[in-house]
PDB file of N, CA and C in Angstrom:
ATOM      1  N   UNK A   1       2.643  25.118   5.613  1.00  0.00           N
ATOM      2  CA  UNK A   1       2.528  24.975   4.176  1.00  0.00           C
ATOM      3  C   UNK A   1       3.619  25.743   3.454  1.00  0.00           C
ATOM      4  N   UNK A   2       4.114  26.818   4.043  1.00  0.00           N
ATOM      5  CA  UNK A   2       5.129  27.631   3.382  1.00  0.00           C
ATOM      6  C   UNK A   2       6.446  26.872   3.227  1.00  0.00           C
ATOM      7  N   UNK A   3       6.762  25.996   4.184  1.00  0.00           N
ATOM      8  CA  UNK A   3       8.023  25.275   4.068  1.00  0.00           C
ATOM      9  C   UNK A   3       7.985  24.269   2.938  1.00  0.00           C
ATOM     10  N   UNK A   4       6.799  23.729   2.607  1.00  0.00           N
ATOM     11  CA  UNK A   4       6.690  22.804   1.470  1.00  0.00           C
ATOM     12  C   UNK A   4       6.956  23.550   0.170  1.00  0.00           C
ATOM     13  N   UNK A   5       6.378  24.731   0.033  1.00  0.00           N
ATOM     14  CA  UNK A   5       6.627  25.534  -1.169  1.00  0.00           C
ATOM     15  C   UNK A   5       8.079  25.982  -1.220  1.00  0.00           C
ATOM     16  N   UNK A   6       8.664  26.278  -0.078  1.00  0.00           N
ATOM     17  CA  UNK A   6      10.069  26.671  -0.038  1.00  0.00           C
ATOM     18  C   UNK A   6      10.999  25.557  -0.478  1.00  0.00           C
ATOM     19  N   UNK A   7      10.673  24.326  -0.094  1.00  0.00           N
ATOM     20  CA  UNK A   7      11.473  23.180  -0.531  1.00  0.00           C
ATOM     21  C   UNK A   7      11.353  23.008  -2.040  1.00  0.00           C
ATOM     22  N   UNK A   8      10.154  23.224  -2.585  1.00  0.00           N
ATOM     23  CA  UNK A   8       9.974  23.146  -4.032  1.00  0.00           C
ATOM     24  C   UNK A   8      10.820  24.170  -4.766  1.00  0.00           C
ATOM     25  N   UNK A   9      10.930  25.363  -4.203  1.00  0.00           N
ATOM     26  CA  UNK A   9      11.757  26.409  -4.818  1.00  0.00           C
ATOM     27  C   UNK A   9      13.230  26.012  -4.767  1.00  0.00           C
ATOM     28  N   UNK A  10      13.682  25.493  -3.639  1.00  0.00           N
ATOM     29  CA  UNK A  10      15.090  25.093  -3.502  1.00  0.00           C
ATOM     30  C   UNK A  10      15.416  23.939  -4.444  1.00  0.00           C
ATOM     31  N   UNK A  11      14.551  22.941  -4.508  1.00  0.00           N
ATOM     32  CA  UNK A  11      14.771  21.813  -5.416  1.00  0.00           C
ATOM     33  C   UNK A  11      14.749  22.284  -6.869  1.00  0.00           C
ATOM     34  N   UNK A  12      13.824  23.163  -7.188  1.00  0.00           N
ATOM     35  CA  UNK A  12      13.736  23.683  -8.551  1.00  0.00           C
ATOM     36  C   UNK A  12      14.977  24.453  -8.950  1.00  0.00           C
ATOM     37  N   UNK A  13      15.464  25.317  -8.064  1.00  0.00           N
ATOM     38  CA  UNK A  13      16.674  26.081  -8.375  1.00  0.00           C
ATOM     39  C   UNK A  13      17.893  25.188  -8.537  1.00  0.00           C
ATOM     40  N   UNK A  14      18.009  24.174  -7.689  1.00  0.00           N
ATOM     41  CA  UNK A  14      19.163  23.272  -7.813  1.00  0.00           C
ATOM     42  C   UNK A  14      19.081  22.445  -9.091  1.00  0.00           C
ATOM     43  N   UNK A  15      17.887  22.019  -9.493  1.00  0.00           N
ATOM     44  CA  UNK A  15      17.739  21.264 -10.741  1.00  0.00           C
ATOM     45  C   UNK A  15      18.021  22.160 -11.945  1.00  0.00           C
ATOM     46  N   UNK A  16      17.626  23.426 -11.875  1.00  0.00           N
ATOM     47  CA  UNK A  16      17.923  24.362 -12.963  1.00  0.00           C
ATOM     48  C   UNK A  16      19.430  24.550 -13.088  1.00  0.00           C
ATOM     49  N   UNK A  17      20.120  24.692 -11.965  1.00  0.00           N
ATOM     50  CA  UNK A  17      21.580  24.849 -12.007  1.00  0.00           C
ATOM     51  C   UNK A  17      22.229  23.606 -12.600  1.00  0.00           C
ATOM     52  N   UNK A  18      21.796  22.424 -12.187  1.00  0.00           N
ATOM     53  CA  UNK A  18      22.354  21.185 -12.735  1.00  0.00           C
ATOM     54  C   UNK A  18      22.076  21.065 -14.228  1.00  0.00           C
ATOM     55  N   UNK A  19      20.876  21.472 -14.650  1.00  0.00           N
ATOM     56  CA  UNK A  19      20.538  21.418 -16.069  1.00  0.00           C
ATOM     57  C   UNK A  19      21.387  22.361 -16.897  1.00  0.00           C
ATOM     58  N   UNK A  20      21.593  23.574 -16.414  1.00  0.00           N
ATOM     59  CA  UNK A  20      22.413  24.540 -17.152  1.00  0.00           C
ATOM     60  C   UNK A  20      23.865  24.065 -17.223  1.00  0.00           C
ATOM     61  N   UNK A  21      24.383  23.524 -16.129  1.00  0.00           N
ATOM     62  CA  UNK A  21      25.761  23.021 -16.128  1.00  0.00           C
ATOM     63  C   UNK A  21      25.898  21.855 -17.104  1.00  0.00           C
ATOM     64  N   UNK A  22      24.916  20.968 -17.134  1.00  0.00           N
ATOM     65  CA  UNK A  22      24.982  19.834 -18.060  1.00  0.00           C
ATOM     66  C   UNK A  22      24.870  20.301 -19.505  1.00  0.00           C
ATOM     67  N   UNK A  23      24.065  21.313 -19.763  1.00  0.00           N
ATOM     68  CA  UNK A  23      23.949  21.827 -21.121  1.00  0.00           C
ATOM     69  C   UNK A  23      25.221  22.542 -21.565  1.00  0.00           C
ATOM     70  N   UNK A  24      25.810  23.324 -20.690  1.00  0.00           N
ATOM     71  CA  UNK A  24      26.967  24.131 -21.077  1.00  0.00           C
ATOM     72  C   UNK A  24      28.264  23.323 -21.139  1.00  0.00           C
ATOM     73  N   UNK A  25      28.475  22.448 -20.179  1.00  0.00           N
ATOM     74  CA  UNK A  25      29.760  21.766 -20.086  1.00  0.00           C
ATOM     75  C   UNK A  25      29.685  20.260 -20.326  1.00  0.00           C
ATOM     76  N   UNK A  26      28.508  19.667 -20.226  1.00  0.00           N
ATOM     77  CA  UNK A  26      28.392  18.218 -20.348  1.00  0.00           C
ATOM     78  C   UNK A  26      28.652  17.488 -19.043  1.00  0.00           C
ATOM     79  N   UNK A  27      28.843  18.232 -17.947  1.00  0.00           N
ATOM     80  CA  UNK A  27      29.100  17.611 -16.657  1.00  0.00           C
ATOM     81  C   UNK A  27      27.800  17.096 -16.061  1.00  0.00           C
ATOM     82  N   UNK A  28      27.833  15.889 -15.521  1.00  0.00           N
ATOM     83  CA  UNK A  28      26.683  15.254 -14.884  1.00  0.00           C
ATOM     84  C   UNK A  28      27.115  14.828 -13.486  1.00  0.00           C
ATOM     85  N   UNK A  29      26.166  14.800 -12.563  1.00  0.00           N
ATOM     86  CA  UNK A  29      26.478  14.350 -11.205  1.00  0.00           C
ATOM     87  C   UNK A  29      27.136  12.970 -11.237  1.00  0.00           C
ATOM     88  N   UNK A  30      28.092  12.716 -10.351  1.00  0.00           N
ATOM     89  CA  UNK A  30      28.774  11.414 -10.357  1.00  0.00           C
ATOM     90  C   UNK A  30      27.829  10.226 -10.170  1.00  0.00           C
ATOM     91  N   UNK A  31      26.724  10.425  -9.492  1.00  0.00           N
ATOM     92  CA  UNK A  31      25.773   9.331  -9.278  1.00  0.00           C
ATOM     93  C   UNK A  31      25.147   8.889 -10.596  1.00  0.00           C
ATOM     94  N   UNK A  32      24.871   9.834 -11.479  1.00  0.00           N
ATOM     95  CA  UNK A  32      24.205   9.513 -12.747  1.00  0.00           C
ATOM     96  C   UNK A  32      25.173   9.400 -13.912  1.00  0.00           C
ATOM     97  N   UNK A  33      26.431   9.648 -13.700  1.00  0.00           N
ATOM     98  CA  UNK A  33      27.404   9.698 -14.794  1.00  0.00           C
ATOM     99  C   UNK A  33      27.531   8.376 -15.530  1.00  0.00           C
ATOM    100  N   UNK A  34      27.404   7.273 -14.833  1.00  0.00           N
ATOM    101  CA  UNK A  34      27.559   5.965 -15.463  1.00  0.00           C
ATOM    102  C   UNK A  34      26.414   5.669 -16.429  1.00  0.00           C
ATOM    103  N   UNK A  35      25.237   6.199 -16.147  1.00  0.00           N
ATOM    104  CA  UNK A  35      24.057   5.858 -16.937  1.00  0.00           C
ATOM    105  C   UNK A  35      23.783   6.834 -18.080  1.00  0.00           C
ATOM    106  N   UNK A  36      24.196   8.060 -17.945  1.00  0.00           N
ATOM    107  CA  UNK A  36      23.859   9.090 -18.926  1.00  0.00           C
ATOM    108  C   UNK A  36      24.820   8.997 -20.111  1.00  0.00           C
ATOM    109  N   UNK A  37      24.251   8.847 -21.314  1.00  0.00           N
ATOM    110  CA  UNK A  37      25.065   8.802 -22.523  1.00  0.00           C
ATOM    111  C   UNK A  37      24.901  10.065 -23.367  1.00  0.00           C
ATOM    112  N   UNK A  38      23.877  10.865 -23.078  1.00  0.00           N
ATOM    113  CA  UNK A  38      23.647  12.129 -23.784  1.00  0.00           C
ATOM    114  C   UNK A  38      23.473  13.243 -22.750  1.00  0.00           C
ATOM    115  N   UNK A  39      24.544  13.903 -22.368  1.00  0.00           N
ATOM    116  CA  UNK A  39      24.444  14.902 -21.302  1.00  0.00           C
ATOM    117  C   UNK A  39      23.605  16.123 -21.662  1.00  0.00           C
ATOM    118  N   UNK A  40      23.546  16.498 -22.948  1.00  0.00           N
ATOM    119  CA  UNK A  40      22.743  17.667 -23.313  1.00  0.00           C
ATOM    120  C   UNK A  40      21.252  17.378 -23.143  1.00  0.00           C
ATOM    121  N   UNK A  41      20.823  16.186 -23.514  1.00  0.00           N
ATOM    122  CA  UNK A  41      19.418  15.807 -23.332  1.00  0.00           C
ATOM    123  C   UNK A  41      19.102  15.709 -21.841  1.00  0.00           C
ATOM    124  N   UNK A  42      20.049  15.179 -21.077  1.00  0.00           N
ATOM    125  CA  UNK A  42      19.890  15.107 -19.627  1.00  0.00           C
ATOM    126  C   UNK A  42      19.750  16.509 -19.033  1.00  0.00           C
ATOM    127  N   UNK A  43      20.582  17.439 -19.504  1.00  0.00           N
ATOM    128  CA  UNK A  43      20.526  18.808 -19.007  1.00  0.00           C
ATOM    129  C   UNK A  43      19.208  19.487 -19.321  1.00  0.00           C
ATOM    130  N   UNK A  44      18.688  19.266 -20.525  1.00  0.00           N
ATOM    131  CA  UNK A  44      17.392  19.844 -20.880  1.00  0.00           C
ATOM    132  C   UNK A  44      16.270  19.257 -20.028  1.00  0.00           C
ATOM    133  N   UNK A  45      16.332  17.954 -19.773  1.00  0.00           N
ATOM    134  CA  UNK A  45      15.334  17.330 -18.905  1.00  0.00           C
ATOM    135  C   UNK A  45      15.409  17.846 -17.485  1.00  0.00           C
ATOM    136  N   UNK A  46      16.627  17.996 -16.955  1.00  0.00           N
ATOM    137  CA  UNK A  46      16.783  18.544 -15.610  1.00  0.00           C
ATOM    138  C   UNK A  46      16.294  19.984 -15.542  1.00  0.00           C
ATOM    139  N   UNK A  47      16.512  20.730 -16.625  1.00  0.00           N
ATOM    140  CA  UNK A  47      16.039  22.104 -16.684  1.00  0.00           C
ATOM    141  C   UNK A  47      14.514  22.163 -16.642  1.00  0.00           C
ATOM    142  N   UNK A  48      13.852  21.294 -17.384  1.00  0.00           N
ATOM    143  CA  UNK A  48      12.384  21.269 -17.364  1.00  0.00           C
ATOM    144  C   UNK A  48      11.843  20.836 -16.001  1.00  0.00           C
ATOM    145  N   UNK A  49      12.484  19.861 -15.394  1.00  0.00           N
ATOM    146  CA  UNK A  49      12.065  19.424 -14.058  1.00  0.00           C
ATOM    147  C   UNK A  49      12.248  20.556 -13.057  1.00  0.00           C
ATOM    148  N   UNK A  50      13.356  21.278 -13.157  1.00  0.00           N
ATOM    149  CA  UNK A  50      13.606  22.396 -12.260  1.00  0.00           C
ATOM    150  C   UNK A  50      12.608  23.524 -12.433  1.00  0.00           C
ATOM    151  N   UNK A  51      12.277  23.848 -13.693  1.00  0.00           N
ATOM    152  CA  UNK A  51      11.282  24.905 -13.942  1.00  0.00           C
ATOM    153  C   UNK A  51       9.928  24.487 -13.392  1.00  0.00           C
ATOM    154  N   UNK A  52       9.569  23.218 -13.572  1.00  0.00           N
ATOM    155  CA  UNK A  52       8.294  22.728 -13.046  1.00  0.00           C
ATOM    156  C   UNK A  52       8.245  22.851 -11.523  1.00  0.00           C
ATOM    157  N   UNK A  53       9.300  22.410 -10.847  1.00  0.00           N
ATOM    158  CA  UNK A  53       9.328  22.488  -9.384  1.00  0.00           C
ATOM    159  C   UNK A  53       9.350  23.935  -8.898  1.00  0.00           C
ATOM    160  N   UNK A  54      10.108  24.774  -9.587  1.00  0.00           N
ATOM    161  CA  UNK A  54      10.192  26.174  -9.194  1.00  0.00           C
ATOM    162  C   UNK A  54       8.849  26.877  -9.362  1.00  0.00           C
ATOM    163  N   UNK A  55       8.184  26.648 -10.480  1.00  0.00           N
ATOM    164  CA  UNK A  55       6.877  27.278 -10.687  1.00  0.00           C
ATOM    165  C   UNK A  55       5.842  26.786  -9.683  1.00  0.00           C
ATOM    166  N   UNK A  56       5.846  25.490  -9.413  1.00  0.00           N
ATOM    167  CA  UNK A  56       4.898  24.965  -8.433  1.00  0.00           C
ATOM    168  C   UNK A  56       5.181  25.549  -7.045  1.00  0.00           C
ATOM    169  N   UNK A  57       6.462  25.693  -6.704  1.00  0.00           N
ATOM    170  CA  UNK A  57       6.802  26.284  -5.401  1.00  0.00           C
ATOM    171  C   UNK A  57       6.435  27.751  -5.320  1.00  0.00           C
ATOM    172  N   UNK A  58       6.703  28.493  -6.386  1.00  0.00           N
ATOM    173  CA  UNK A  58       6.361  29.912  -6.382  1.00  0.00           C
ATOM    174  C   UNK A  58       4.853  30.129  -6.397  1.00  0.00           C
ATOM    175  N   UNK A  59       4.135  29.278  -7.087  1.00  0.00           N
ATOM    176  CA  UNK A  59       2.684  29.411  -7.092  1.00  0.00           C
ATOM    177  C   UNK A  59       2.091  29.065  -5.733  1.00  0.00           C
ATOM    178  N   UNK A  60       2.816  28.275  -4.956  1.00  0.00           N
ATOM    179  CA  UNK A  60       2.387  28.022  -3.587  1.00  0.00           C
ATOM    180  C   UNK A  60       2.457  29.276  -2.728  1.00  0.00           C
ATOM    181  N   UNK A  61       3.349  30.192  -3.072  1.00  0.00           N
ATOM    182  CA  UNK A  61       3.447  31.469  -2.375  1.00  0.00           C
ATOM    183  C   UNK A  61       2.511  32.518  -2.973  1.00  0.00           C
ATOM    184  N   UNK A  62       1.720  32.139  -3.964  1.00  0.00           N
ATOM    185  CA  UNK A  62       0.761  33.023  -4.634  1.00  0.00           C
ATOM    186  C   UNK A  62       1.459  34.189  -5.346  1.00  0.00           C
ATOM    187  N   UNK A  63       2.560  33.890  -6.002  1.00  0.00           N
ATOM    188  CA  UNK A  63       3.284  34.906  -6.756  1.00  0.00           C
ATOM    189  C   UNK A  63       2.512  35.274  -8.019  1.00  0.00           C
ATOM    190  N   UNK A  64       1.895  34.289  -8.665  1.00  0.00           N
ATOM    191  CA  UNK A  64       1.069  34.516  -9.851  1.00  0.00           C
ATOM    192  C   UNK A  64      -0.392  34.263  -9.486  1.00  0.00           C
ATOM    193  N   UNK A  65      -1.090  35.244  -8.919  1.00  0.00           N
ATOM    194  CA  UNK A  65      -2.437  34.988  -8.392  1.00  0.00           C
ATOM    195  C   UNK A  65      -3.502  34.809  -9.474  1.00  0.00           C
ATOM    196  N   UNK A  66      -3.251  35.234 -10.717  1.00  0.00           N
ATOM    197  CA  UNK A  66      -4.287  35.157 -11.737  1.00  0.00           C
ATOM    198  C   UNK A  66      -4.408  33.805 -12.418  1.00  0.00           C
ATOM    199  N   UNK A  67      -3.545  32.867 -12.091  1.00  0.00           N
ATOM    200  CA  UNK A  67      -3.548  31.565 -12.756  1.00  0.00           C
ATOM    201  C   UNK A  67      -4.484  30.611 -12.007  1.00  0.00           C
ATOM    202  N   UNK A  68      -5.480  30.027 -12.720  1.00  0.00           N
ATOM    203  CA  UNK A  68      -6.362  29.063 -12.055  1.00  0.00           C
ATOM    204  C   UNK A  68      -5.602  27.810 -11.604  1.00  0.00           C
ATOM    205  N   UNK A  69      -6.117  27.143 -10.623  1.00  0.00           N
ATOM    206  CA  UNK A  69      -5.462  25.964 -10.061  1.00  0.00           C
ATOM    207  C   UNK A  69      -5.300  24.828 -11.047  1.00  0.00           C
ATOM    208  N   UNK A  70      -6.293  24.644 -11.935  1.00  0.00           N
ATOM    209  CA  UNK A  70      -6.222  23.558 -12.907  1.00  0.00           C
ATOM    210  C   UNK A  70      -5.090  23.793 -13.901  1.00  0.00           C
ATOM    211  N   UNK A  71      -4.929  25.033 -14.327  1.00  0.00           N
ATOM    212  CA  UNK A  71      -3.868  25.357 -15.284  1.00  0.00           C
ATOM    213  C   UNK A  71      -2.499  25.155 -14.633  1.00  0.00           C
ATOM    214  N   UNK A  72      -2.389  25.556 -13.361  1.00  0.00           N
ATOM    215  CA  UNK A  72      -1.132  25.354 -12.639  1.00  0.00           C
ATOM    216  C   UNK A  72      -0.779  23.883 -12.559  1.00  0.00           C
ATOM    217  N   UNK A  73      -1.749  23.077 -12.174  1.00  0.00           N
ATOM    218  CA  UNK A  73      -1.474  21.648 -11.990  1.00  0.00           C
ATOM    219  C   UNK A  73      -1.129  20.966 -13.300  1.00  0.00           C
ATOM    220  N   UNK A  74      -1.955  21.183 -14.315  1.00  0.00           N
ATOM    221  CA  UNK A  74      -1.728  20.508 -15.594  1.00  0.00           C
ATOM    222  C   UNK A  74      -0.429  20.992 -16.238  1.00  0.00           C
ATOM    223  N   UNK A  75      -0.172  22.288 -16.186  1.00  0.00           N
ATOM    224  CA  UNK A  75       1.070  22.815 -16.747  1.00  0.00           C
ATOM    225  C   UNK A  75       2.296  22.303 -16.023  1.00  0.00           C
ATOM    226  N   UNK A  76       2.230  22.271 -14.707  1.00  0.00           N
ATOM    227  CA  UNK A  76       3.363  21.764 -13.926  1.00  0.00           C
ATOM    228  C   UNK A  76       3.620  20.294 -14.169  1.00  0.00           C
ATOM    229  N   UNK A  77       2.548  19.509 -14.241  1.00  0.00           N
ATOM    230  CA  UNK A  77       2.714  18.079 -14.493  1.00  0.00           C
ATOM    231  C   UNK A  77       3.195  17.812 -15.911  1.00  0.00           C
ATOM    232  N   UNK A  78       2.775  18.619 -16.876  1.00  0.00           N
ATOM    233  CA  UNK A  78       3.240  18.445 -18.250  1.00  0.00           C
ATOM    234  C   UNK A  78       4.737  18.738 -18.348  1.00  0.00           C
ATOM    235  N   UNK A  79       5.192  19.814 -17.701  1.00  0.00           N
ATOM    236  CA  UNK A  79       6.625  20.110 -17.691  1.00  0.00           C
ATOM    237  C   UNK A  79       7.410  19.006 -16.987  1.00  0.00           C
ATOM    238  N   UNK A  80       6.870  18.521 -15.887  1.00  0.00           N
ATOM    239  CA  UNK A  80       7.545  17.457 -15.145  1.00  0.00           C
ATOM    240  C   UNK A  80       7.631  16.182 -15.972  1.00  0.00           C
ATOM    241  N   UNK A  81       6.535  15.823 -16.634  1.00  0.00           N
ATOM    242  CA  UNK A  81       6.529  14.609 -17.455  1.00  0.00           C
ATOM    243  C   UNK A  81       7.497  14.738 -18.633  1.00  0.00           C
ATOM    244  N   UNK A  82       7.537  15.913 -19.261  1.00  0.00           N
ATOM    245  CA  UNK A  82       8.466  16.116 -20.371  1.00  0.00           C
ATOM    246  C   UNK A  82       9.911  16.031 -19.888  1.00  0.00           C
ATOM    247  N   UNK A  83      10.193  16.600 -18.724  1.00  0.00           N
ATOM    248  CA  UNK A  83      11.541  16.521 -18.169  1.00  0.00           C
ATOM    249  C   UNK A  83      11.942  15.100 -17.821  1.00  0.00           C
ATOM    250  N   UNK A  84      11.041  14.362 -17.215  1.00  0.00           N
ATOM    251  CA  UNK A  84      11.343  12.966 -16.883  1.00  0.00           C
ATOM    252  C   UNK A  84      11.554  12.125 -18.134  1.00  0.00           C
ATOM    253  N   UNK A  85      10.775  12.407 -19.179  1.00  0.00           N
ATOM    254  CA  UNK A  85      10.943  11.687 -20.436  1.00  0.00           C
ATOM    255  C   UNK A  85      12.319  11.980 -21.040  1.00  0.00           C
ATOM    256  N   UNK A  86      12.742  13.235 -21.012  1.00  0.00           N
ATOM    257  CA  UNK A  86      14.057  13.574 -21.550  1.00  0.00           C
ATOM    258  C   UNK A  86      15.188  12.969 -20.725  1.00  0.00           C
ATOM    259  N   UNK A  87      15.042  12.943 -19.413  1.00  0.00           N
ATOM    260  CA  UNK A  87      16.063  12.309 -18.576  1.00  0.00           C
ATOM    261  C   UNK A  87      16.129  10.815 -18.876  1.00  0.00           C
ATOM    262  N   UNK A  88      14.980  10.183 -19.076  1.00  0.00           N
ATOM    263  CA  UNK A  88      14.971   8.759 -19.416  1.00  0.00           C
ATOM    264  C   UNK A  88      15.596   8.521 -20.791  1.00  0.00           C
ATOM    265  N   UNK A  89      15.312   9.389 -21.752  1.00  0.00           N
ATOM    266  CA  UNK A  89      15.887   9.227 -23.086  1.00  0.00           C
ATOM    267  C   UNK A  89      17.387   9.488 -23.100  1.00  0.00           C
ATOM    268  N   UNK A  90      17.872  10.275 -22.165  1.00  0.00           N
ATOM    269  CA  UNK A  90      19.315  10.532 -22.121  1.00  0.00           C
ATOM    270  C   UNK A  90      20.089   9.313 -21.648  1.00  0.00           C
ATOM    271  N   UNK A  91      19.413   8.361 -21.071  1.00  0.00           N
ATOM    272  CA  UNK A  91      20.076   7.174 -20.553  1.00  0.00           C
ATOM    273  C   UNK A  91      19.994   5.988 -21.500  1.00  0.00           C
ATOM    274  N   UNK A  92      19.269   6.143 -22.585  1.00  0.00           N
ATOM    275  CA  UNK A  92      19.163   5.050 -23.547  1.00  0.00           C
ATOM    276  C   UNK A  92      20.367   5.042 -24.464  1.00  0.00           C
ATOM    277  N   UNK A  93      20.846   3.872 -24.750  1.00  0.00           N
ATOM    278  CA  UNK A  93      21.910   3.755 -25.722  1.00  0.00           C
ATOM    279  C   UNK A  93      21.325   3.880 -27.124  1.00  0.00           C
ATOM    280  N   UNK A  94      22.039   4.495 -28.041  1.00  0.00           N
ATOM    281  CA  UNK A  94      21.531   4.577 -29.404  1.00  0.00           C
ATOM    282  C   UNK A  94      21.457   3.195 -30.038  1.00  0.00           C
ATOM    283  N   UNK A  95      20.553   3.063 -30.989  1.00  0.00           N
ATOM    284  CA  UNK A  95      20.419   1.771 -31.670  1.00  0.00           C
ATOM    285  C   UNK A  95      21.673   1.478 -32.474  1.00  0.00           C
ATOM    286  N   UNK A  96      22.083   0.233 -32.402  1.00  0.00           N
ATOM    287  CA  UNK A  96      23.253  -0.177 -33.170  1.00  0.00           C
ATOM    288  C   UNK A  96      22.774  -0.867 -34.442  1.00  0.00           C
ATOM    289  N   UNK A  97      23.334  -0.422 -35.505  1.00  0.00           N
ATOM    290  CA  UNK A  97      22.980  -1.041 -36.776  1.00  0.00           C
ATOM    291  C   UNK A  97      23.792  -2.325 -36.949  1.00  0.00           C
ATOM    292  N   UNK A  98      23.097  -3.338 -37.343  1.00  0.00           N
ATOM    293  CA  UNK A  98      23.795  -4.588 -37.601  1.00  0.00           C
ATOM    294  C   UNK A  98      24.354  -4.548 -39.008  1.00  0.00           C
ATOM    295  N   UNK A  99      25.502  -5.157 -39.201  1.00  0.00           N
ATOM    296  CA  UNK A  99      26.068  -5.141 -40.554  1.00  0.00           C
ATOM    297  C   UNK A  99      25.176  -5.916 -41.516  1.00  0.00           C
ATOM    298  N   UNK A 100      25.179  -5.464 -42.737  1.00  0.00           N
ATOM    299  CA  UNK A 100      24.348  -6.116 -43.765  1.00  0.00           C
ATOM    300  C   UNK A 100      24.901  -7.501 -44.060  1.00  0.00           C
ATOM    301  N   UNK A 101      24.010  -8.427 -44.125  1.00  0.00           N
ATOM    302  CA  UNK A 101      24.409  -9.825 -44.412  1.00  0.00           C
ATOM    303  C   UNK A 101      24.129 -10.109 -45.874  1.00  0.00           C
ATOM    304  N   UNK A 102      25.089 -10.704 -46.508  1.00  0.00           N
ATOM    305  CA  UNK A 102      24.908 -11.042 -47.938  1.00  0.00           C
ATOM    306  C   UNK A 102      24.452 -12.449 -48.133  1.00  0.00           C
TER     307      UNK A 102
END
């Protein structure tokens, strides 16, 4: 079970690093570069996903023993859902206004 929590920590840390890099410089991984039109929103979403994974991994090691299991699960899933929503919104093109017709 410890290796599963360890993988969560590694994935969380790497997502946090990617999120901070995207927020600071606007750089996005080459795989996602074609789809992302708002790198700052993408970076914030990656940051939330990374924090969610990191907290879930650390809680697997019982670092925060006073937190009930329900709060851990709901909080982690809420952060994950918010991060996924921001990553999805970073890939949407902005609405184009049509010229006014007379």
